[in-house]
PDB file of C-alpha atoms in Angstrom:
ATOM      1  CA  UNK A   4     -16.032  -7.612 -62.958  1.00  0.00           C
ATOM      2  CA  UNK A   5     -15.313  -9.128 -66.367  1.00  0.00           C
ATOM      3  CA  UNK A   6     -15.544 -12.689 -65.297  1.00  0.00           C
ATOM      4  CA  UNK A   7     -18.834 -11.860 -63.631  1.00  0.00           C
ATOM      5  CA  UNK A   8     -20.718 -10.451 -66.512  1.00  0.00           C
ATOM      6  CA  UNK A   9     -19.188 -13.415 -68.666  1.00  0.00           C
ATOM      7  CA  UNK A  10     -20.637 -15.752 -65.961  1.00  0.00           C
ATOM      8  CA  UNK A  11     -23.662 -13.883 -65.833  1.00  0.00           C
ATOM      9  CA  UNK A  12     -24.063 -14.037 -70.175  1.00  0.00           C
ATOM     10  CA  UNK A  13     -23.361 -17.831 -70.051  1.00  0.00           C
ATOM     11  CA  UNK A  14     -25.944 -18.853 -66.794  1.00  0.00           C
ATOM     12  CA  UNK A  15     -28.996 -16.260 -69.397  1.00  0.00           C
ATOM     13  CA  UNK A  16     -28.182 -18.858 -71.978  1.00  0.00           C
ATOM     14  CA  UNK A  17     -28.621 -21.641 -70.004  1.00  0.00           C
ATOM     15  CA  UNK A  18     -31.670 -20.593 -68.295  1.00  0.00           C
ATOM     16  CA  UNK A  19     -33.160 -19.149 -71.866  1.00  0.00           C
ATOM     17  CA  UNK A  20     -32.284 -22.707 -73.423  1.00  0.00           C
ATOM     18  CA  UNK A  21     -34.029 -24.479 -70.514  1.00  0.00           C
ATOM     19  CA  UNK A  22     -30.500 -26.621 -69.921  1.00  0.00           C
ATOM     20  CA  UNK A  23     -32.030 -30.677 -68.813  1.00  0.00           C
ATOM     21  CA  UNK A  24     -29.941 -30.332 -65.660  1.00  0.00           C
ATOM     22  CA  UNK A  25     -30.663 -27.271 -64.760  1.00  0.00           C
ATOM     23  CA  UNK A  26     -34.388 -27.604 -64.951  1.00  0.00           C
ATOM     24  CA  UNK A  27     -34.069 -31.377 -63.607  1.00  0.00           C
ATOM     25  CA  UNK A  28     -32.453 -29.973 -60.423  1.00  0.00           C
ATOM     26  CA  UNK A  29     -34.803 -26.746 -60.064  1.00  0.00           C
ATOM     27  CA  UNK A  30     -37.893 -29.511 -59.954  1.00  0.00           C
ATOM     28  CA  UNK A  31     -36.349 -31.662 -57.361  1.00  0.00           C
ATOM     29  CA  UNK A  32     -36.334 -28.779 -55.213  1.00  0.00           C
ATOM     30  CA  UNK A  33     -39.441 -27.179 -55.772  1.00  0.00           C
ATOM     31  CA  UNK A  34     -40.849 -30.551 -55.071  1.00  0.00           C
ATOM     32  CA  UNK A  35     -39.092 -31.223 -52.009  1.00  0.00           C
ATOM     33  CA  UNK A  36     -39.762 -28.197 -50.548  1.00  0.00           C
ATOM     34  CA  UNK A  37     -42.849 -27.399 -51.081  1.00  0.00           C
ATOM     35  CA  UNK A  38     -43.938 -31.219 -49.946  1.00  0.00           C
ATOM     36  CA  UNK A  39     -42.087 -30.437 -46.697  1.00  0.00           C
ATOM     37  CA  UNK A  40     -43.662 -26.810 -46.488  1.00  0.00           C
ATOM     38  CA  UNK A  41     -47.558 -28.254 -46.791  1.00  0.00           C
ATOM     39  CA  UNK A  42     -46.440 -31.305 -44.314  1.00  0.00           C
ATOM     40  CA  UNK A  43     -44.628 -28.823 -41.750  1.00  0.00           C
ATOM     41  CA  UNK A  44     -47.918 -26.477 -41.778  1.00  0.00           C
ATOM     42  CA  UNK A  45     -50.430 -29.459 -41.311  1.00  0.00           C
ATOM     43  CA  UNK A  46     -48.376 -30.911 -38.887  1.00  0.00           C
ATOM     44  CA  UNK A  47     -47.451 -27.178 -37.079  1.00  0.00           C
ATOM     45  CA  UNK A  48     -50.337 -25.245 -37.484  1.00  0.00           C
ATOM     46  CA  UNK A  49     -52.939 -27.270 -35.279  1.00  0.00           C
ATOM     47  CA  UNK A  50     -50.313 -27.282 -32.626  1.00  0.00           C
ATOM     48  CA  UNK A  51     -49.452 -23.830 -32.562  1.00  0.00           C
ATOM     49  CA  UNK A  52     -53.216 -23.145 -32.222  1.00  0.00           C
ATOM     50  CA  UNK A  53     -53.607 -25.880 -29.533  1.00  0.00           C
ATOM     51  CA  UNK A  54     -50.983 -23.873 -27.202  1.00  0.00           C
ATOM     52  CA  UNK A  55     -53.173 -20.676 -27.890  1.00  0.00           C
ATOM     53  CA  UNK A  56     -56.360 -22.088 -27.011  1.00  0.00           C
ATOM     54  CA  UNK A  57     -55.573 -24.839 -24.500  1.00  0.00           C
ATOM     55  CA  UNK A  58     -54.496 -24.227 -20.818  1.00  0.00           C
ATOM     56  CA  UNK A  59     -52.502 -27.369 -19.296  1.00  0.00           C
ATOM     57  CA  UNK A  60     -49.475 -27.661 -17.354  1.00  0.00           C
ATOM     58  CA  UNK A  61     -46.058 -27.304 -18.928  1.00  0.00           C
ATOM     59  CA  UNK A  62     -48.082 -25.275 -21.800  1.00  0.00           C
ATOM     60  CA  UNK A  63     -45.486 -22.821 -21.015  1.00  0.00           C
ATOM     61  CA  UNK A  64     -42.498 -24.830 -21.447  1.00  0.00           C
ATOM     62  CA  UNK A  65     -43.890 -25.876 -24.964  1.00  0.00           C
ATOM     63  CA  UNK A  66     -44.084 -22.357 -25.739  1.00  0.00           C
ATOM     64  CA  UNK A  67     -40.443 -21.880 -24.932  1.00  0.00           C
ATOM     65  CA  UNK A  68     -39.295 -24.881 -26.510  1.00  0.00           C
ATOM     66  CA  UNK A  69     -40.793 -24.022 -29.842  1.00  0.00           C
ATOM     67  CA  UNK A  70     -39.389 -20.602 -30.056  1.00  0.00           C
ATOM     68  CA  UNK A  71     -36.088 -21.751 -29.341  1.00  0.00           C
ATOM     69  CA  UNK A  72     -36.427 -24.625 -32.042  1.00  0.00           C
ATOM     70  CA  UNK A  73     -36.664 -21.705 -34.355  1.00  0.00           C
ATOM     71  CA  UNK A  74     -32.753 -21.719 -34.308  1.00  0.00           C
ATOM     72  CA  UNK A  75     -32.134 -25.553 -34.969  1.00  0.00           C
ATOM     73  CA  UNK A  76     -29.236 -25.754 -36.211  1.00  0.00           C
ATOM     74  CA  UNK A  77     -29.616 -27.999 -39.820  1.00  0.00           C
ATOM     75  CA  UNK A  78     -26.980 -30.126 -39.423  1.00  0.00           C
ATOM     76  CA  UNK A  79     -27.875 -31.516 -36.177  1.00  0.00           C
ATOM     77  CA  UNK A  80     -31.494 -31.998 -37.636  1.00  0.00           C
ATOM     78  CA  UNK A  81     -29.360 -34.089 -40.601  1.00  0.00           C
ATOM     79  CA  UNK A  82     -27.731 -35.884 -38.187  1.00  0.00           C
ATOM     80  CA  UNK A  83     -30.386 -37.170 -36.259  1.00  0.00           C
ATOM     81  CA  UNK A  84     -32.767 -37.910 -39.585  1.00  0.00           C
ATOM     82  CA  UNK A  85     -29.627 -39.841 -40.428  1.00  0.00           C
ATOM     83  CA  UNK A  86     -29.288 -42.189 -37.546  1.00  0.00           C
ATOM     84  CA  UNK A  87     -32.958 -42.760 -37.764  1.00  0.00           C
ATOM     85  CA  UNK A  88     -33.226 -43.855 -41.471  1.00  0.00           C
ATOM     86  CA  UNK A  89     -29.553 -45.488 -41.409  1.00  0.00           C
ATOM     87  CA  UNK A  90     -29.507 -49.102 -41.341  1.00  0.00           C
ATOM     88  CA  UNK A  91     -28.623 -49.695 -37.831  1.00  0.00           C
ATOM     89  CA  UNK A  92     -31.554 -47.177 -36.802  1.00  0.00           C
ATOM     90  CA  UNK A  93     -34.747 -47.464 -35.676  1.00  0.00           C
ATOM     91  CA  UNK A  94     -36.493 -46.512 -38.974  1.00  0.00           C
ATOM     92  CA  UNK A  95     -33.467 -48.204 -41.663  1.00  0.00           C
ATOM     93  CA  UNK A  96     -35.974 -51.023 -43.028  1.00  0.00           C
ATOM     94  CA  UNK A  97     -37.779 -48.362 -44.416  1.00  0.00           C
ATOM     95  CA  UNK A  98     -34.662 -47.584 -46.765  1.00  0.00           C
ATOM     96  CA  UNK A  99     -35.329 -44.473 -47.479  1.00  0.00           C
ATOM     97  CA  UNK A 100     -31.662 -42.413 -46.601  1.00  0.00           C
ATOM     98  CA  UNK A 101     -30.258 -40.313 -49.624  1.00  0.00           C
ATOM     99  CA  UNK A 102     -34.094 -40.002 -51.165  1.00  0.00           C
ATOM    100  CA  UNK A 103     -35.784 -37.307 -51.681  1.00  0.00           C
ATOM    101  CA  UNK A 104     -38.400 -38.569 -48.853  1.00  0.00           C
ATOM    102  CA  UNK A 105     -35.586 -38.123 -46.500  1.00  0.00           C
ATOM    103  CA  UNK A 106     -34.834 -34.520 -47.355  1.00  0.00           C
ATOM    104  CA  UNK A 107     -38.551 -34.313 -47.327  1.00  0.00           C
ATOM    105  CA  UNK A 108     -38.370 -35.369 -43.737  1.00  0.00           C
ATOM    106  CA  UNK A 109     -35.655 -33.511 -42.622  1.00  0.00           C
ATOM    107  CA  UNK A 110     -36.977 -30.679 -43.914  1.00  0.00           C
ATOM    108  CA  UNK A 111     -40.059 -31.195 -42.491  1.00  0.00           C
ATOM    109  CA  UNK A 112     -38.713 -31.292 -39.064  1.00  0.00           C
ATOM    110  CA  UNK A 113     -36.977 -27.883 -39.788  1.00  0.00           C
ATOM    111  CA  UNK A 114     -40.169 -26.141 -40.563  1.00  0.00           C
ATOM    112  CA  UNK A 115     -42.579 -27.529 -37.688  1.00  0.00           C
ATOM    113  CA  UNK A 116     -41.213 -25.381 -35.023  1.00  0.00           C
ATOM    114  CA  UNK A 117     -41.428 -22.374 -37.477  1.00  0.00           C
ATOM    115  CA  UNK A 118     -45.158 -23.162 -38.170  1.00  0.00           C
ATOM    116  CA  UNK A 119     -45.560 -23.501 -34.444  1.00  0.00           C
ATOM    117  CA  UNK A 120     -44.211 -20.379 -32.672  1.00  0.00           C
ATOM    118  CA  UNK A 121     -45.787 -18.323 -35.563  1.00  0.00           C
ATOM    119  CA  UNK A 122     -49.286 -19.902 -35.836  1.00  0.00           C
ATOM    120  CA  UNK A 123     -49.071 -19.598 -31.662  1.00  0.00           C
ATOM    121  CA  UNK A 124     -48.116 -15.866 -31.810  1.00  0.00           C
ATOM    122  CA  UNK A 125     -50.891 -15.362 -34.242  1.00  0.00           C
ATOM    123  CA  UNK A 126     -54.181 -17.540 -33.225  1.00  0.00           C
ATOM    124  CA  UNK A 127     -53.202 -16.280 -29.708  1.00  0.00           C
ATOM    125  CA  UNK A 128     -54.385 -12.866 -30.799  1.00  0.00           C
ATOM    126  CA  UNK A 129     -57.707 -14.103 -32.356  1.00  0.00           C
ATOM    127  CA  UNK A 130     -58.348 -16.530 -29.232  1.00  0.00           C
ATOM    128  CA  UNK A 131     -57.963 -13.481 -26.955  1.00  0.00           C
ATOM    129  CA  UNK A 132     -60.410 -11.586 -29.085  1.00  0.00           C
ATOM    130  CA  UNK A 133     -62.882 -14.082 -30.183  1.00  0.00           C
ATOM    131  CA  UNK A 134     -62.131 -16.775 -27.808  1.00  0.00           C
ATOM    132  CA  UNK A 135     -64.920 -16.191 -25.412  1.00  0.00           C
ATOM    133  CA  UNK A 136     -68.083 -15.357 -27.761  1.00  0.00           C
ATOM    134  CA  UNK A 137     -66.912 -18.778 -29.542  1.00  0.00           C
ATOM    135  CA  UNK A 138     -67.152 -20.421 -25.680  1.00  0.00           C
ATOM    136  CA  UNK A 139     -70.438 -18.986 -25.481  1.00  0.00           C
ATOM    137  CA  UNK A 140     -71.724 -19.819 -28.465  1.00  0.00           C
ATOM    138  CA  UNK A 141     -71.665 -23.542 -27.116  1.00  0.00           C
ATOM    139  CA  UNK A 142     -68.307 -23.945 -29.244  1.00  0.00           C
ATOM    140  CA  UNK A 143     -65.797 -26.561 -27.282  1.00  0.00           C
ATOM    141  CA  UNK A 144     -61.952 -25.788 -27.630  1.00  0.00           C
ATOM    142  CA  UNK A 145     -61.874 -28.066 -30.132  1.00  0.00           C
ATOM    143  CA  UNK A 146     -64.518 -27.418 -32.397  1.00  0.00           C
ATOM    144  CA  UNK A 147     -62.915 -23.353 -31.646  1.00  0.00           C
ATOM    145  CA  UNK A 148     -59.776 -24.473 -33.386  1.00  0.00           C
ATOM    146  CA  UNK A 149     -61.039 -24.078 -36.943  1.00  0.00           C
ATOM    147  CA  UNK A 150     -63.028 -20.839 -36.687  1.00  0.00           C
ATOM    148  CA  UNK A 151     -59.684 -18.866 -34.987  1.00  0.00           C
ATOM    149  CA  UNK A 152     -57.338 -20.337 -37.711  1.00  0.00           C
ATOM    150  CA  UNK A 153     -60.055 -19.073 -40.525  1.00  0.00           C
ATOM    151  CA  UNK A 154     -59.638 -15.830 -38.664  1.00  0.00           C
ATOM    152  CA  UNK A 155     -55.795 -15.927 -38.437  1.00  0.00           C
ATOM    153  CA  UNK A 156     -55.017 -17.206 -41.987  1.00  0.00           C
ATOM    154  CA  UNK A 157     -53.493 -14.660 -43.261  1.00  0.00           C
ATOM    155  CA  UNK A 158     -50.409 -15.488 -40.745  1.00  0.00           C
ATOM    156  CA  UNK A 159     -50.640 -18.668 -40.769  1.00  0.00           C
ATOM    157  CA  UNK A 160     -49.778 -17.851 -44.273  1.00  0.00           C
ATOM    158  CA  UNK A 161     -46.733 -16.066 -43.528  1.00  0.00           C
ATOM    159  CA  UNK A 162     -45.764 -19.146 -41.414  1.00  0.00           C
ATOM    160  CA  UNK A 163     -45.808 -21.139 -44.357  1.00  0.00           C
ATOM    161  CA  UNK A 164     -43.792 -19.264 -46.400  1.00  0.00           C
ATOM    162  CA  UNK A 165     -41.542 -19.286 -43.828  1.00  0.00           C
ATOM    163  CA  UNK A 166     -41.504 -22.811 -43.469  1.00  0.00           C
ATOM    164  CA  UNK A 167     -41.101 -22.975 -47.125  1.00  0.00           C
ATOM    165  CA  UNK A 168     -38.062 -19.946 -46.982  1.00  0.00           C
ATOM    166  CA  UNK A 169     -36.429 -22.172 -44.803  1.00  0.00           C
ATOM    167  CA  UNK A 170     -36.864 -25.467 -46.425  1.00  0.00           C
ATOM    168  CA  UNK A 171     -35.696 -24.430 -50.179  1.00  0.00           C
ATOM    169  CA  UNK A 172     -32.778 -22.277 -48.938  1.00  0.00           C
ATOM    170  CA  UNK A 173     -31.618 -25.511 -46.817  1.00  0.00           C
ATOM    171  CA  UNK A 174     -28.184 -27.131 -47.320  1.00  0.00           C
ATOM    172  CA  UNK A 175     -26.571 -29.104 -44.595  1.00  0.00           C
ATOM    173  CA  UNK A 176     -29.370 -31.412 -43.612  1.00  0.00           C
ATOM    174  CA  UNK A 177     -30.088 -32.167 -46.895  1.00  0.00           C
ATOM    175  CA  UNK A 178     -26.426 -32.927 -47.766  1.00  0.00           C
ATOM    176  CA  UNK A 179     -26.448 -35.403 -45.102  1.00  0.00           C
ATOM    177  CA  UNK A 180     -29.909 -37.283 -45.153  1.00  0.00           C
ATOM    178  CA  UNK A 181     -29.962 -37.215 -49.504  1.00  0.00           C
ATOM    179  CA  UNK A 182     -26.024 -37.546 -50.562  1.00  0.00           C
ATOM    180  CA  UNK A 183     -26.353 -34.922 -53.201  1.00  0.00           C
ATOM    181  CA  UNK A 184     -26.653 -37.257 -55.986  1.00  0.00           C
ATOM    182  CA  UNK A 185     -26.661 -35.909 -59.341  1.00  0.00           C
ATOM    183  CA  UNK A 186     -30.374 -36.356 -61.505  1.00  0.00           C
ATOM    184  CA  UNK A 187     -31.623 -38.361 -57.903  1.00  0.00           C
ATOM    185  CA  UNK A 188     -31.591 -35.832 -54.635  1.00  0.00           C
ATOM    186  CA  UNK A 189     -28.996 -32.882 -56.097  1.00  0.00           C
ATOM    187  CA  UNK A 190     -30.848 -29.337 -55.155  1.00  0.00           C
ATOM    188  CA  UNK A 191     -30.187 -26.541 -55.931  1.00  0.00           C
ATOM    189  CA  UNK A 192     -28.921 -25.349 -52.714  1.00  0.00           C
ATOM    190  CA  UNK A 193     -26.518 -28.442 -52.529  1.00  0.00           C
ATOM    191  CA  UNK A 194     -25.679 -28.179 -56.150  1.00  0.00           C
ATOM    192  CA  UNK A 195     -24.456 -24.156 -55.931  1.00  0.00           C
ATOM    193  CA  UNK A 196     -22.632 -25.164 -53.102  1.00  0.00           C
ATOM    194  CA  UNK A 197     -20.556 -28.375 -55.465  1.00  0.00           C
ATOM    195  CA  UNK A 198     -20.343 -26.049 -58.666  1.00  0.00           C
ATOM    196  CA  UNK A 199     -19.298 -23.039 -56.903  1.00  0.00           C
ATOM    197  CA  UNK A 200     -16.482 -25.554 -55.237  1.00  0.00           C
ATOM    198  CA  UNK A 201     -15.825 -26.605 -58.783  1.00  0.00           C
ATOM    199  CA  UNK A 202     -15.405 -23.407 -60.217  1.00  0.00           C
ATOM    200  CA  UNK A 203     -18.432 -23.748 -62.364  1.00  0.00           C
ATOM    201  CA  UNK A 204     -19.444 -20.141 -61.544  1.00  0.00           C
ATOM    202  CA  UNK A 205     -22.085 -19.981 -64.375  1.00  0.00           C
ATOM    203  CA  UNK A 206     -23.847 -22.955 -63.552  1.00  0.00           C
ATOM    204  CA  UNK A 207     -24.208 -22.140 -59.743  1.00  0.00           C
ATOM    205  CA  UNK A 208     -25.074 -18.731 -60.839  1.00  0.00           C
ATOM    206  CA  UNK A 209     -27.856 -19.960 -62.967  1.00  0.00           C
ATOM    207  CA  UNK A 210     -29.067 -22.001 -60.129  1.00  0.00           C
ATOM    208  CA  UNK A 211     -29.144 -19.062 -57.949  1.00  0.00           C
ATOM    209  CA  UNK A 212     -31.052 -16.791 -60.551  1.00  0.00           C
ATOM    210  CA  UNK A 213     -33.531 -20.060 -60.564  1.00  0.00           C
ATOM    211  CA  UNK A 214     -34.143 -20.195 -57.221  1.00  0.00           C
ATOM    212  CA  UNK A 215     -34.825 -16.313 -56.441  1.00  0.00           C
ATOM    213  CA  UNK A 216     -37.305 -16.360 -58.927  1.00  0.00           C
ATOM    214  CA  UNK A 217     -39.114 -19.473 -57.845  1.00  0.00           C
ATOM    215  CA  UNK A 218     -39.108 -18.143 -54.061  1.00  0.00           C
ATOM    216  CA  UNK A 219     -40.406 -15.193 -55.093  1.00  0.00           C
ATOM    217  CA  UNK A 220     -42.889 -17.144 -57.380  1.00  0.00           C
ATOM    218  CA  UNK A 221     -44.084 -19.525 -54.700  1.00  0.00           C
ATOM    219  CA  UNK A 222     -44.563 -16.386 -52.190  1.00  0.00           C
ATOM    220  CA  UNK A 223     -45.854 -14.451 -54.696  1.00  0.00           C
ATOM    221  CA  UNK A 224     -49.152 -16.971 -55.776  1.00  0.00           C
ATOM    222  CA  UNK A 225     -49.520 -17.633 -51.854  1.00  0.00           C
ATOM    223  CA  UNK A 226     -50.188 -13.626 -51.347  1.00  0.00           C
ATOM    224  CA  UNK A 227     -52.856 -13.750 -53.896  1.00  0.00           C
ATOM    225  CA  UNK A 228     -54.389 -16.844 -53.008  1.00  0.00           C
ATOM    226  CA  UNK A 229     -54.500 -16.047 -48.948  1.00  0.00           C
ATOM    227  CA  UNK A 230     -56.140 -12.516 -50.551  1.00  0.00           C
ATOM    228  CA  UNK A 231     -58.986 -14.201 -52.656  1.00  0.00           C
ATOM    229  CA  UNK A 232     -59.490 -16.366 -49.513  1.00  0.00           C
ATOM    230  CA  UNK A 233     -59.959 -13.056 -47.485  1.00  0.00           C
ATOM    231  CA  UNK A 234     -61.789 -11.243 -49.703  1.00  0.00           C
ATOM    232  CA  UNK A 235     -64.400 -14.168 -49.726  1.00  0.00           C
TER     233      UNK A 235
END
């Protein structure tokens, strides 16, 4: 308990003395994440409303197949980003392995299928509600996509944040797509995981203090915003 609270005293003072590293690394994943987060949800969010509104063959399958992306394991996700940017892959004269566009990328790939299922689940409800007075009205399926994710956006907010849950709380993938090199593509996920390993217990636990507070930041000012969206 003693070596706590003494770990606990020192990673105040290095948050209250805004320590270079500490706020270097806390930036890098902020960045990162969020990037991945807004990419994820534009990429996710028309697609998960296309499988609401849309009826095709297989539409189905693509349902099933997104929910059970919702448990891709990171690594594998790593792995593959990996052999795409490495140099003997398809995508290695980009050079872009251990950047933080690669984590971006990886990440990105983590939180598509989250934005997917979710924004499905919710503009599924609003298509079966409004979907027919919008047909009506002359709208096409297309031009019905915009009005039902208006309706929906207060989940498709919550499927951002989880996009963005999953993205900053990340490890593996990372790991393997950005290196974990210090003051280039170190988070703070990858960097608790090295100091903790190091028995640097106040600098991890500074890190974790960081990045509770910045979670709860980020969902925090996305609550209020999606609220002075619906109260306009």
């Amino acid at each position: 308990m003693q070596d706590f609270i003494e770990a606990l005293y020192v990673a105040a003072g290095l948050i209250l003395h805004l320590d270079p590293e500490l706020r270097e690394i806390a930036f890098l994943s902020l960045g990162v994440s969020l990037t991945a987060s807004i990419c994820a949800f534009v990429i996710g969010s028309p697609l998960g409303t296309a499988l609401a509104i849309y009826r095709f063959r297989c539409r189905s399958a693509l349902i099933v197949i997104a929910n059970a992306l919702l448990g891709l394991p990171p690594v594998v996700v790593g792995l593959v980003v990996y052999l795409l940017l490495s140099r003997s892959g398809p995508l290695g004269s980009l050079g872009i392995l251990f950047t933080p566009t690669a984590m971006v990328i990886a990440q990105t790939v983590l939180g598509i299928p989250i934005v997917v299922a979710l924004a499905h689940r919710i503009t599924a409800d609003a298509w079966a509600a409004y979907g027919d007075a919008l047909l009506l009205d002359g709208a096409s399926r297309l031009r019905a996509m915009i009005p039902i994710m208006l309706i929906g956006r207060e989940g498709l907010l919550t499927a951002f944040l989880a996009a963005f849950g999953r993205a900053i709380a990340e490890v593996g993938a990372i790991i393997i797509v950005g290196g974990n090199i210090q003051g280039y593509t170190r988070t703070m996920t990858t960097a608790i995981a090295l100091e903790t390993s190091k028995g640097n217990l106040s600098f991890a636990l500074a890190l974790g203090i960081i990045l509770i507070v910045l979670s709860m930041a980020v969902s925090a000012s996305s609550l209020v915003f999606g609220r002075a969206l619906t109260a306009h």
